[in-house]
Coordinates of C-alpha atoms and ligand atoms in Angstrom, one line a residue:
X203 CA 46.6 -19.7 -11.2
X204 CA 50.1 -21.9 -11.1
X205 CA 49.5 -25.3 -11.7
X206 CA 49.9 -26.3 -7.4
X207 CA 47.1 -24.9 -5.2
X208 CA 50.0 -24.5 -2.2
X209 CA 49.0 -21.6 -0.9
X210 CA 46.9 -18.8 -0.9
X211 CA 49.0 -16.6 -2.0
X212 CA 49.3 -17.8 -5.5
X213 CA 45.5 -16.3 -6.0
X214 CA 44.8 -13.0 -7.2
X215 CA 41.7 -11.3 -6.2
X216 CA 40.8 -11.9 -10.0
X217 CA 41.5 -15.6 -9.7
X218 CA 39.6 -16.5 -6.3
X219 CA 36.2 -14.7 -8.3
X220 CA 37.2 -16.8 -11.1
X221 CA 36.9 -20.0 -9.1
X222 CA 33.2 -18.6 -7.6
X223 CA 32.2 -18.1 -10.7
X224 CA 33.4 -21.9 -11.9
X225 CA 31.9 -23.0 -8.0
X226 CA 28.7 -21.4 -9.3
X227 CA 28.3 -23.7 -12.0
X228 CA 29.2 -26.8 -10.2
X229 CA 26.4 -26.3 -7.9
X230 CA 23.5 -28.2 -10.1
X231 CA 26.3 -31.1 -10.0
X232 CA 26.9 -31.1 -6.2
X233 CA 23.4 -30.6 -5.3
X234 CA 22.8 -34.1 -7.3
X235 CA 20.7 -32.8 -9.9
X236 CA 22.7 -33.6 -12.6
X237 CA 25.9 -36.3 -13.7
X238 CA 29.0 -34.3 -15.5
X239 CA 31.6 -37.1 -16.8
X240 CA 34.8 -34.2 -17.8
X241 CA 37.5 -36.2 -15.6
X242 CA 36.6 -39.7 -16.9
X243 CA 39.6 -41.4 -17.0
X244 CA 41.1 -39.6 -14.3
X245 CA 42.5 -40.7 -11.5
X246 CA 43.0 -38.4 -7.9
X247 CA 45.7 -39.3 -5.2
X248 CA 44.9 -38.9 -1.8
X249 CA 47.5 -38.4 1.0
X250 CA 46.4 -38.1 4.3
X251 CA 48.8 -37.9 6.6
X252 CA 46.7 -36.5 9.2
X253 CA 43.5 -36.6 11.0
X254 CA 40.7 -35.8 8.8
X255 CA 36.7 -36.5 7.0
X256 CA 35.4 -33.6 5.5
X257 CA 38.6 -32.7 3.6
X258 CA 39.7 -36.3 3.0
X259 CA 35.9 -37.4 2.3
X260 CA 35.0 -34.1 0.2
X261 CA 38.1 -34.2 -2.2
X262 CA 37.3 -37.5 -3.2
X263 CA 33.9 -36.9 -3.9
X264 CA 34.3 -33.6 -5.6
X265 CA 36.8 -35.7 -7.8
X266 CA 34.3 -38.7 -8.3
X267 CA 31.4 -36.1 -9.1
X268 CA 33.4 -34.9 -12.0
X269 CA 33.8 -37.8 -13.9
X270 CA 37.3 -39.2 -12.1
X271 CA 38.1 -41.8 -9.6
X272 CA 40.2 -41.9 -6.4
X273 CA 43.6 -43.9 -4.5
X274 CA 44.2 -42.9 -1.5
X275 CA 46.1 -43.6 1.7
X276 CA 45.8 -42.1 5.1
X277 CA 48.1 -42.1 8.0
X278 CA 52.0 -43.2 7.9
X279 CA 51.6 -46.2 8.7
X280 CA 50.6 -47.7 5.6
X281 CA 53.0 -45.2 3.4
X282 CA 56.2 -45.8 2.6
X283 CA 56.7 -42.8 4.8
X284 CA 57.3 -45.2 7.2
X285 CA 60.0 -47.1 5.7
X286 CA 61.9 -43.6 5.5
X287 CA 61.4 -42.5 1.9
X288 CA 61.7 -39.0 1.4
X289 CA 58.7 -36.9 0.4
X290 CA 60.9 -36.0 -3.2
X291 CA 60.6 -39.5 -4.2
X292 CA 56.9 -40.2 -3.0
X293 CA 55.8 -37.0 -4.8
X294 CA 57.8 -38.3 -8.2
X295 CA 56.2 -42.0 -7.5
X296 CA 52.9 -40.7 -7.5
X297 CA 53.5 -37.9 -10.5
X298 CA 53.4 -41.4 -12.3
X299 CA 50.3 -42.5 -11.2
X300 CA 47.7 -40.3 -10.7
X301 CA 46.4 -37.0 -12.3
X302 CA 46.2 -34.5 -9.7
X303 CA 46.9 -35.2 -6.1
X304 CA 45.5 -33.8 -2.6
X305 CA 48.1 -33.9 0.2
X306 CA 47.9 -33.4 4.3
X307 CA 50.6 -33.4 6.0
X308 CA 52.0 -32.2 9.9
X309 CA 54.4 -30.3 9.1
X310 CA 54.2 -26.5 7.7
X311 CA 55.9 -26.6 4.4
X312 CA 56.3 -29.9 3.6
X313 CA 52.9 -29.9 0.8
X314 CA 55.0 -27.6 -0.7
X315 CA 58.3 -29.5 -0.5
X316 CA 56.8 -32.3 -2.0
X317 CA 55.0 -30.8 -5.1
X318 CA 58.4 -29.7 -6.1
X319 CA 59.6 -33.3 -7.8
X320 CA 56.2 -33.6 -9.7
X321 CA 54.3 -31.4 -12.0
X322 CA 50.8 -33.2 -11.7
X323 CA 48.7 -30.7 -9.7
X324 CA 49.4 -31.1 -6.3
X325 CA 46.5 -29.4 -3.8
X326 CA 47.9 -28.6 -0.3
X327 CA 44.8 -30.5 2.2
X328 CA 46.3 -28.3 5.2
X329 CA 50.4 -28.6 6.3
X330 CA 50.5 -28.6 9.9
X331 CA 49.8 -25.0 11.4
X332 CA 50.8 -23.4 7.7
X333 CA 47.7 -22.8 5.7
X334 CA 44.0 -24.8 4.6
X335 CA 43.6 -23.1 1.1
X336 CA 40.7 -25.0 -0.4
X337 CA 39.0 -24.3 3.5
X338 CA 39.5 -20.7 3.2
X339 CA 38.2 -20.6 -0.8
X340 CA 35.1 -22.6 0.5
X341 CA 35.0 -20.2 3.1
X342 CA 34.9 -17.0 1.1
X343 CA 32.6 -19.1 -1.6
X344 CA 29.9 -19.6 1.8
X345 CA 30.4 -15.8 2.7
X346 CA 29.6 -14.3 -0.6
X347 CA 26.8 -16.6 -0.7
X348 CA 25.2 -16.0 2.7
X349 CA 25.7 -12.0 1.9
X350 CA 23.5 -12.2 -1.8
X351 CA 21.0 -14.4 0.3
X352 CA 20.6 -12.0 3.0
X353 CA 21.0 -8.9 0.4
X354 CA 24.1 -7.4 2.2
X355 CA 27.2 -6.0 0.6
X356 CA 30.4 -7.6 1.4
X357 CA 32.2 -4.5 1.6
X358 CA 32.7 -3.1 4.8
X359 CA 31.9 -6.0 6.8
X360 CA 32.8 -7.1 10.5
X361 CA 34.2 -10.3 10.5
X362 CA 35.0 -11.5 13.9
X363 CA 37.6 -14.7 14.3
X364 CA 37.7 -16.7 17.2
X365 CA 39.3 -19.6 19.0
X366 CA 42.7 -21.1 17.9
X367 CA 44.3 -18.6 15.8
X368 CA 47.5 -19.3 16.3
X369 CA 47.9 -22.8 14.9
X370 CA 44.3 -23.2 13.3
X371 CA 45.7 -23.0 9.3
X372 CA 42.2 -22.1 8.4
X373 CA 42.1 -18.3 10.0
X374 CA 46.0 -18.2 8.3
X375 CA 44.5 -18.7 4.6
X376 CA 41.3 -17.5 5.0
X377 CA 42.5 -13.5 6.3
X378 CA 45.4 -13.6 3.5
X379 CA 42.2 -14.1 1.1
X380 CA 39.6 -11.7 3.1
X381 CA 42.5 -9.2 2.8
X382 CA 42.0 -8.9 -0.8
X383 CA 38.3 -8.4 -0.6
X384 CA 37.3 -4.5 -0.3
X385 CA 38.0 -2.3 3.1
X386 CA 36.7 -5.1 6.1
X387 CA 36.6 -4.7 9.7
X388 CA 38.1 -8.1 11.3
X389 CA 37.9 -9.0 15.1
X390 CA 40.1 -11.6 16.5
X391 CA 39.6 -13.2 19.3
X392 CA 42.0 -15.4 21.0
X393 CA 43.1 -16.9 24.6
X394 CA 47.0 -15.5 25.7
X395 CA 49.5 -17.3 23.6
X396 CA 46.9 -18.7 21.0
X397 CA 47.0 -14.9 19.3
X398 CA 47.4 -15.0 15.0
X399 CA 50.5 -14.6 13.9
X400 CA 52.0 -10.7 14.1
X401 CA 53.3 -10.9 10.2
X402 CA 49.6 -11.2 9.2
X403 CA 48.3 -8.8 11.0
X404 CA 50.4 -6.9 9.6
X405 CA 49.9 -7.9 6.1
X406 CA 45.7 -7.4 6.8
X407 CA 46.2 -3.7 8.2
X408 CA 48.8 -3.2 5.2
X409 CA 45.9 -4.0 2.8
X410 CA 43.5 -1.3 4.3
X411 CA 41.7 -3.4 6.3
X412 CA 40.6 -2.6 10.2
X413 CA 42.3 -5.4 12.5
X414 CA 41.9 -5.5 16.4
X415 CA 42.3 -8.0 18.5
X416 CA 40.6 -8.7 22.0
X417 CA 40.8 -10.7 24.4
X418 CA 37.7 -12.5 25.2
X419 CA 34.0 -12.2 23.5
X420 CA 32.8 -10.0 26.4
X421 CA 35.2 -6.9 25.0
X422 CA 34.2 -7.7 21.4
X423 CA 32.1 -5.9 19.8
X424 CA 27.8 -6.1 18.9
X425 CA 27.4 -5.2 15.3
X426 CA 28.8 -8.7 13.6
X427 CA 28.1 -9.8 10.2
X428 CA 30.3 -13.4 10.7
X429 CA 31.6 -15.3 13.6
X430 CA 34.3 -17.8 12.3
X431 CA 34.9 -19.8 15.4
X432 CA 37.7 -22.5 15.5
X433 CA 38.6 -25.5 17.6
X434 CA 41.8 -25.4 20.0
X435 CA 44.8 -27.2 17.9
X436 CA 45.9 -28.9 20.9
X437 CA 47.6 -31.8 18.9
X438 CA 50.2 -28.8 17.5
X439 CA 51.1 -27.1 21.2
X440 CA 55.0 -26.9 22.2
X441 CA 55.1 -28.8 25.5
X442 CA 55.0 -25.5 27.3
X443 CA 51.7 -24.6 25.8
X444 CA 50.1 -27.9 26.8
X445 CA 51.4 -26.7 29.9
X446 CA 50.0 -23.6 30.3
X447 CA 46.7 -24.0 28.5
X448 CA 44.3 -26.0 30.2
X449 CA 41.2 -25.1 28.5
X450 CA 39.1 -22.9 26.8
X451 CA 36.9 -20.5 28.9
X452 CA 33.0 -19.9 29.0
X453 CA 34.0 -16.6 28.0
X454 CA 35.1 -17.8 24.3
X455 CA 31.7 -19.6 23.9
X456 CA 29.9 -18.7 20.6
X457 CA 26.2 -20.0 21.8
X458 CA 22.7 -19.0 21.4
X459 CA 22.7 -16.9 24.3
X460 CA 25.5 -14.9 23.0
X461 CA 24.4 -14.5 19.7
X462 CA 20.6 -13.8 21.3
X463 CA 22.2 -11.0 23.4
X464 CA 24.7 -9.4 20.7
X465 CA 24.5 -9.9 17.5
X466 CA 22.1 -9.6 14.7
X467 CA 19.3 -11.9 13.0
X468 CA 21.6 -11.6 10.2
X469 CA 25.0 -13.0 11.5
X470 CA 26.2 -15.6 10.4
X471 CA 28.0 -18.4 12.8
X472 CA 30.9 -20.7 10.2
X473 CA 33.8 -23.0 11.8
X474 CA 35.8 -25.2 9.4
X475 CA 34.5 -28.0 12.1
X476 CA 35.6 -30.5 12.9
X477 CA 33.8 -28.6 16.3
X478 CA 35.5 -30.1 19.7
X479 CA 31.7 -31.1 21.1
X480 CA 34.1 -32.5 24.6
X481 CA 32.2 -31.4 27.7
X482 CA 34.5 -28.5 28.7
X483 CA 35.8 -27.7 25.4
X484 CA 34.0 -24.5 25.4
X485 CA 33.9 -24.9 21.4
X486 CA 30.7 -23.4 19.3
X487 CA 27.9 -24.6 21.0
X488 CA 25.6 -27.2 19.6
X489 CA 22.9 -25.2 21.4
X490 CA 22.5 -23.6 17.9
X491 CA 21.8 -26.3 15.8
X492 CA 18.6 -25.6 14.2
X493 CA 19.1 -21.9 14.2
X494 CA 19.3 -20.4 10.6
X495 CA 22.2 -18.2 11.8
X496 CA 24.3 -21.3 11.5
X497 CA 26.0 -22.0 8.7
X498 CA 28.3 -24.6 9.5
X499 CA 26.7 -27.1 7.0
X500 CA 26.0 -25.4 5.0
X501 CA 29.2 -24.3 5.0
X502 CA 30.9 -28.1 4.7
X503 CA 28.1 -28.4 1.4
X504 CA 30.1 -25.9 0.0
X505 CA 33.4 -27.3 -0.2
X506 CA 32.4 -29.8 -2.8
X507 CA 31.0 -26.9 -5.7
X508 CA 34.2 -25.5 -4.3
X509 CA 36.6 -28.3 -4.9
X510 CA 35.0 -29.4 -7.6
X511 CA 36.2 -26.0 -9.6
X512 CA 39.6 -26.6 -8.3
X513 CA 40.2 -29.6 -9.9
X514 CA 38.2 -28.4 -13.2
X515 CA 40.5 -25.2 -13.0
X516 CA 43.7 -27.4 -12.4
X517 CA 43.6 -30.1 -15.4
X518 CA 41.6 -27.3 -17.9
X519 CA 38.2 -28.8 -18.2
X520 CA 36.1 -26.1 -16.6
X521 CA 34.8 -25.1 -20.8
X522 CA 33.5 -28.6 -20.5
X523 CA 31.4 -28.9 -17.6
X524 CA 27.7 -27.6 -19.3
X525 CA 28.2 -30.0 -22.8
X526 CA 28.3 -33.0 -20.9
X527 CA 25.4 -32.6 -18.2
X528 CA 22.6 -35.4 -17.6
X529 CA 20.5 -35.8 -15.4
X530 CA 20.7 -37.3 -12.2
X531 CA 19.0 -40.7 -12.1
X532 CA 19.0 -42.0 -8.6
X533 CA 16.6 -40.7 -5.6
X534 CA 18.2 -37.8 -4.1
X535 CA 16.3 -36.0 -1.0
X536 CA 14.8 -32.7 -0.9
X537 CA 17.6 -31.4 1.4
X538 CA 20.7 -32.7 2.7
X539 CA 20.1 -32.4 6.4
X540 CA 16.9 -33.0 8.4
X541 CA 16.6 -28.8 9.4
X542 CA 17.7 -27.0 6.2
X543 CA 15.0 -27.3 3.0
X544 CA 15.1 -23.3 3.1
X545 CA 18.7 -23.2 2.2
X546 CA 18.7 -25.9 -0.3
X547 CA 20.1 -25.1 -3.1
X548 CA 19.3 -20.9 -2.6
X549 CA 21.1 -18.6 -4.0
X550 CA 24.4 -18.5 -6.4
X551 CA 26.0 -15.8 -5.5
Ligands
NCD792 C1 40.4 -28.0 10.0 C2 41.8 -28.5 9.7 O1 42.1 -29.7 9.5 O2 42.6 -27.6 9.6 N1 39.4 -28.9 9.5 C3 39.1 -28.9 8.2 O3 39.9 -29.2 7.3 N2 37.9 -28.5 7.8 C4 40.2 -27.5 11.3 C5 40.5 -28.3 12.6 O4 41.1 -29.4 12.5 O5 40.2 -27.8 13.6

């Protein structure tokens, strides 16, 4: 792996199992069971320039769980974005700061632009429609896990992908990394105009893979191992799409009825969340909260084992982690949430 985490397609099928396996052993440290110190001293850079908690919030904790502390900044108004410097000399200014730094920023290509005038570590947090690739690593990290829990083999699954793919930048990374994964079968499902983008498609079918697309959930098919279900991007629409697109219809929504009707007791139900719980949004329904189908916490619990090996992978320390555990020494609850003590802490892939 290159010293930037810019994009997905820097990672080899090799490397994305590499960071599993280093996920794997981060999980005693994220589930608060034990205290690593191996980025003590270091310091993390935050730079949110968009909208965002479980990215922001997870980062910085991933970071802090290692050993490291975080400065961060969100929004332009407090940058000196907004006195017009250029993203060349922020990047350089913080190279001299910090040790690693997590970026967000609106516009596609411009995580990437910036890393080019440092050579700290520079982790793209999402750019704009472009691509999510610590999302879509956490992603793959939460499918692998939820297939050894439930005993399945990953090859030859049906993924089905619904909601915004056009502009959501999580579908973008995660099919480039599914596509590397053996022979899958992947449904997406999208309104008119909010289709994924043809060149990867392309690039899935190119791989092996079985890709349709369909038009609503009704003409989808029953036999789904995963529904990835995303929120409408409506803050990145062209004028004529805001338009056109007034709002999601019932026949998008990913509910308990739906997955009652057609699918299995083993699908799983993931969305990158933040989920639009608007009335009318016709996002995934809260009606499943509760049911073990949903993974969408468990899910979110994932990205900091997952985050946690991208930094240990980025500034070398992942030989470290095991000769500098403790234990934990605080009161830390059986489980995370109030409905998920049988999931706590099961399985490493
Ligand atoms: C997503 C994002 O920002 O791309 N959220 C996230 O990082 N988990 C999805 C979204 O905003 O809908």
């Amino acid at each position: 792996m290159p010293s930037h985490l810019l994009s997905v397609d820097s990672l080899s099928r090799d490397a994305v199992d590499h960071l599993i396996r280093i996920a794997e052993r981060m999980e005693p440290i994220a589930q608060r069971r034990k205290v690593t110190r191996v980025l003590e001293g270091a310091v993390l850079g935050n730079l949110f320039f968009e909208a965002s908690t479980r990215t922001r919030i997870s980062f910085n904790a991933a970071f802090c769980r290692l050993g490291g502390s975080v400065c961060d900044t969100t929004g332009f108004t407090f940058s000196s974005m907004a006195k017009g410097e250029s993203l060349y000399d922020t990047s350089r200014v913080m190279g001299g700061y910090v040790d690693a730094i997590v970026m967000r920023h609106p516009e596609q290509g411009s995580v990437a632009e910036f890393a080019e005038a440092t050579q700290v570590p520079v982790i793209n947090g999402g750019d704009g429609p472009g691509e999510h690739p610590s999302q879509a690593l956490l992603d793959v990290y939460t499918i692998t896990k939820e297939f050894a829990r439930l005993g399945k083999p990953l090859a030859g699954a049906h993924l089905l992908l619904t909601g915004d793919l056009k502009y959501g930048r999580t579908v973008h990374s995660l099919v480039k990394l599914l596509s590397l994964y053996e022979p899958l079968r992947i449904t997406l499902v999208s309104p008119p105009g909010l289709e994924m983008p043809q060149h990867l498609i392309d690039l899935v079918a190119s791989r092996g893979h079985r890709i349709e697309t369909r038009l609503n959930l009704a003409e989808s098919f029953d036999d789904v191992d995963v529904i990835y279900a995303t929120r409408i991007q409506r803050e990145r629409f062209t004028a004529e799409m805001t338009e056109s697109f007034t709002e999601l219809t019932a026949d998008f929504v990913v509910d308990r009825g739906f997955l009652d009707r057609r699918c299995s007791p083993t699908t799983i139900v993931m969305h990158p969340l933040p989920r639009d719980s608007r009335p009318g949004a016709n996002d995934l329904s809260t009606d499943l909260n509760g049911d073990p189908r949903l993974a969408i916490f468990r899910q979110t619990d994932n990205g900091i084992p997952m985050r946690m090996a991208i930094f240990a992978h980025l500034l070398q320390v992942e030989g470290l982690i095991e000769k500098d555990l403790r234990d934990v020494g605080w009161f830390v609850p059986p489980s995370f949430g109030v409905d998920d003590a049988t999931f706590q802490g099961s399985g490493s892939a």
